[in-house]
Coordinates of C-alpha atoms in Angstrom, one line a residue:
M11 CA 0.0 0.0 0.0
D12 CA 1.3 3.4 -0.9
F13 CA 0.5 5.9 1.8
I14 CA 0.7 9.0 -0.4
T15 CA -1.6 7.4 -3.0
E16 CA -4.1 6.6 -0.3
L17 CA -4.1 10.2 1.0
K18 CA -4.4 11.7 -2.4
K19 CA -7.7 9.8 -2.9
N20 CA -9.2 12.6 -0.8
I21 CA -8.4 15.2 -3.4
G22 CA -11.8 16.4 -4.7
C23 CA -13.6 15.3 -1.5
N24 CA -15.4 17.8 0.8
I25 CA -14.4 18.2 4.4
V26 CA -17.5 17.5 6.4
Y27 CA -16.1 17.9 9.9
S28 CA -13.1 19.9 11.2
S29 CA -12.6 20.5 14.8
S30 CA -9.9 21.5 17.4
G31 CA -9.7 23.4 20.6
G32 CA -11.3 23.1 24.0
G33 CA -10.6 19.8 25.8
N34 CA -8.7 18.6 22.8
C35 CA -6.2 21.4 23.0
S36 CA -4.8 21.8 19.5
I37 CA -5.4 18.2 18.3
I38 CA -7.3 18.4 14.9
L39 CA -9.8 15.9 13.7
M40 CA -10.7 16.4 10.0
T41 CA -13.2 14.1 8.3
F42 CA -13.8 13.9 4.5
D43 CA -17.1 13.1 2.8
N44 CA -15.8 9.6 1.9
G45 CA -15.6 8.8 5.7
N46 CA -11.8 9.0 5.9
S47 CA -10.2 11.2 8.4
V48 CA -6.9 12.8 9.6
M49 CA -6.0 13.4 13.2
T50 CA -3.0 15.5 14.2
Y51 CA -1.2 15.4 17.5
C52 CA 1.8 17.7 16.6
Y53 CA 2.4 21.3 15.7
W54 CA 0.4 22.7 12.8
E55 CA -0.2 26.0 11.1
V56 CA -3.0 27.3 8.9
Q57 CA -2.3 29.7 6.0
K58 CA -4.7 31.6 3.8
N59 CA -3.1 32.4 0.4
G60 CA 0.3 32.0 2.0
K61 CA -0.4 34.2 5.0
L62 CA -0.2 32.7 8.4
I63 CA -3.6 33.0 10.3
A64 CA -3.3 30.5 13.1
T65 CA -1.0 27.9 14.8
A66 CA -1.4 25.1 17.3
E67 CA 0.0 27.4 19.9
D68 CA -2.9 30.0 19.7
D69 CA -5.9 30.3 21.9
V70 CA -7.5 26.8 22.3
T71 CA -10.7 28.0 24.1
A72 CA -13.6 25.8 22.9
V73 CA -15.8 27.3 20.2
T74 CA -14.5 30.9 20.5
G75 CA -10.7 30.5 20.5
L76 CA -8.6 31.2 17.4
V77 CA -7.7 27.5 17.0
A78 CA -11.4 26.3 17.1
Q79 CA -12.6 29.1 14.8
T80 CA -9.7 28.6 12.3
I81 CA -10.0 24.9 12.0
R82 CA -13.8 25.1 11.4
L83 CA -13.0 27.2 8.3
F84 CA -12.1 23.9 6.6
E85 CA -15.7 22.6 6.9
N86 CA -17.6 22.4 3.6
K87 CA -14.5 23.1 1.6
K88 CA -13.3 20.9 -1.3
V89 CA -9.8 19.4 -1.0
S90 CA -7.7 20.7 -3.9
N91 CA -4.3 19.1 -3.0
I92 CA -2.7 16.9 -0.4
E93 CA 1.1 16.4 -0.1
I94 CA 3.5 14.7 2.2
D95 CA 7.1 15.7 2.2
E96 CA 10.2 13.6 2.9
F97 CA 9.9 14.3 6.6
L98 CA 6.3 13.0 6.6
N99 CA 4.9 16.5 7.2
L100 CA 1.3 16.8 5.9
F101 CA -0.2 19.6 3.8
I102 CA -3.9 19.8 3.0
E103 CA -5.1 22.6 0.7
V104 CA -8.7 23.5 0.0
D105 CA -10.3 25.3 -2.9
D106 CA -10.3 28.8 -1.3
G107 CA -6.6 29.0 -0.6
L108 CA -6.8 27.8 2.9
T109 CA -3.9 25.3 3.8
L110 CA -3.3 23.1 6.8
L111 CA 0.4 22.5 7.3
V112 CA 1.2 19.7 9.8
F113 CA 4.8 19.7 11.0
R114 CA 5.9 16.6 12.8
D115 CA 7.5 17.3 16.2
E116 CA 11.2 17.4 16.5
Y117 CA 12.6 15.3 19.3
K118 CA 16.0 16.8 19.6
D119 CA 16.6 16.1 23.2
Q120 CA 14.5 12.9 23.5
E121 CA 15.0 9.4 22.4
K122 CA 12.7 8.4 19.6
T123 CA 10.9 5.3 20.9
G124 CA 8.3 5.1 18.2
D125 CA 5.6 4.8 20.9
Y126 CA 3.8 8.0 20.0
E127 CA 2.1 9.1 16.8
D128 CA 2.4 12.6 15.3
W129 CA -0.6 12.2 13.1
T130 CA -2.9 9.5 11.8
Y131 CA -5.0 8.7 8.7
S132 CA -8.1 6.5 9.1
I133 CA -9.9 4.6 6.4
P134 CA -12.9 3.1 8.2
S135 CA -14.2 1.3 5.0
E136 CA -11.1 -0.8 5.1
D137 CA -10.9 -0.9 8.9
L138 CA -7.4 0.7 8.6
V139 CA -5.5 3.4 10.4
L140 CA -2.1 4.5 9.3
Y141 CA 0.0 6.0 12.1
V142 CA 2.9 8.4 11.4
M143 CA 5.1 7.8 14.4
E144 CA 7.6 10.0 16.2
D145 CA 10.5 7.9 15.0
S146 CA 9.4 8.4 11.3
T147 CA 8.0 4.9 10.9
I148 CA 4.5 4.3 9.6
K149 CA 2.4 1.7 11.3
A150 CA -0.9 0.3 10.2
G151 CA -3.6 -1.0 12.5
K152 CA -7.3 -1.7 12.6
C153 CA -9.6 1.3 13.3
H154 CA -10.5 0.0 16.7
S155 CA -7.4 -1.7 18.0
W156 CA -3.9 -0.1 18.3
S157 CA -2.5 -3.4 19.7
N158 CA -2.9 -5.0 16.3
S159 CA -0.6 -2.5 14.5
L160 CA 2.0 -3.5 12.0
E161 CA 5.0 -1.6 10.8
L162 CA 4.9 -0.7 7.1

């Protein structure tokens, strides 16, 4: 399975749910109209036509904070492009120039154990979750069971 090919299947899909802030801090859950979703656990930025408008470090107050308001802007937008760079950073662009840039955490002073995910991609129709791990590995598992994960 080619991870990038799987992600690119969401180009042309609409984002039906996009949420962050509140009790989830700056974790993002973004769901596409095909049922697939992305969840981020690391630093991210949102740009509009190349101009920075919010980051994971902004106000995470539920509903009214900058994080919550900005991430909701993705709802009902069509995905125009999805990219993953060589560092497994994720970029999702929608049709109005809004872009989510997910930058994997750097673990300069920590040992990379591979125990934590930076972001995930879920494909419920295939009962599959792909985990981008802190140590730059990609693991696959079932949607409802982390313990059954496999390294790709």
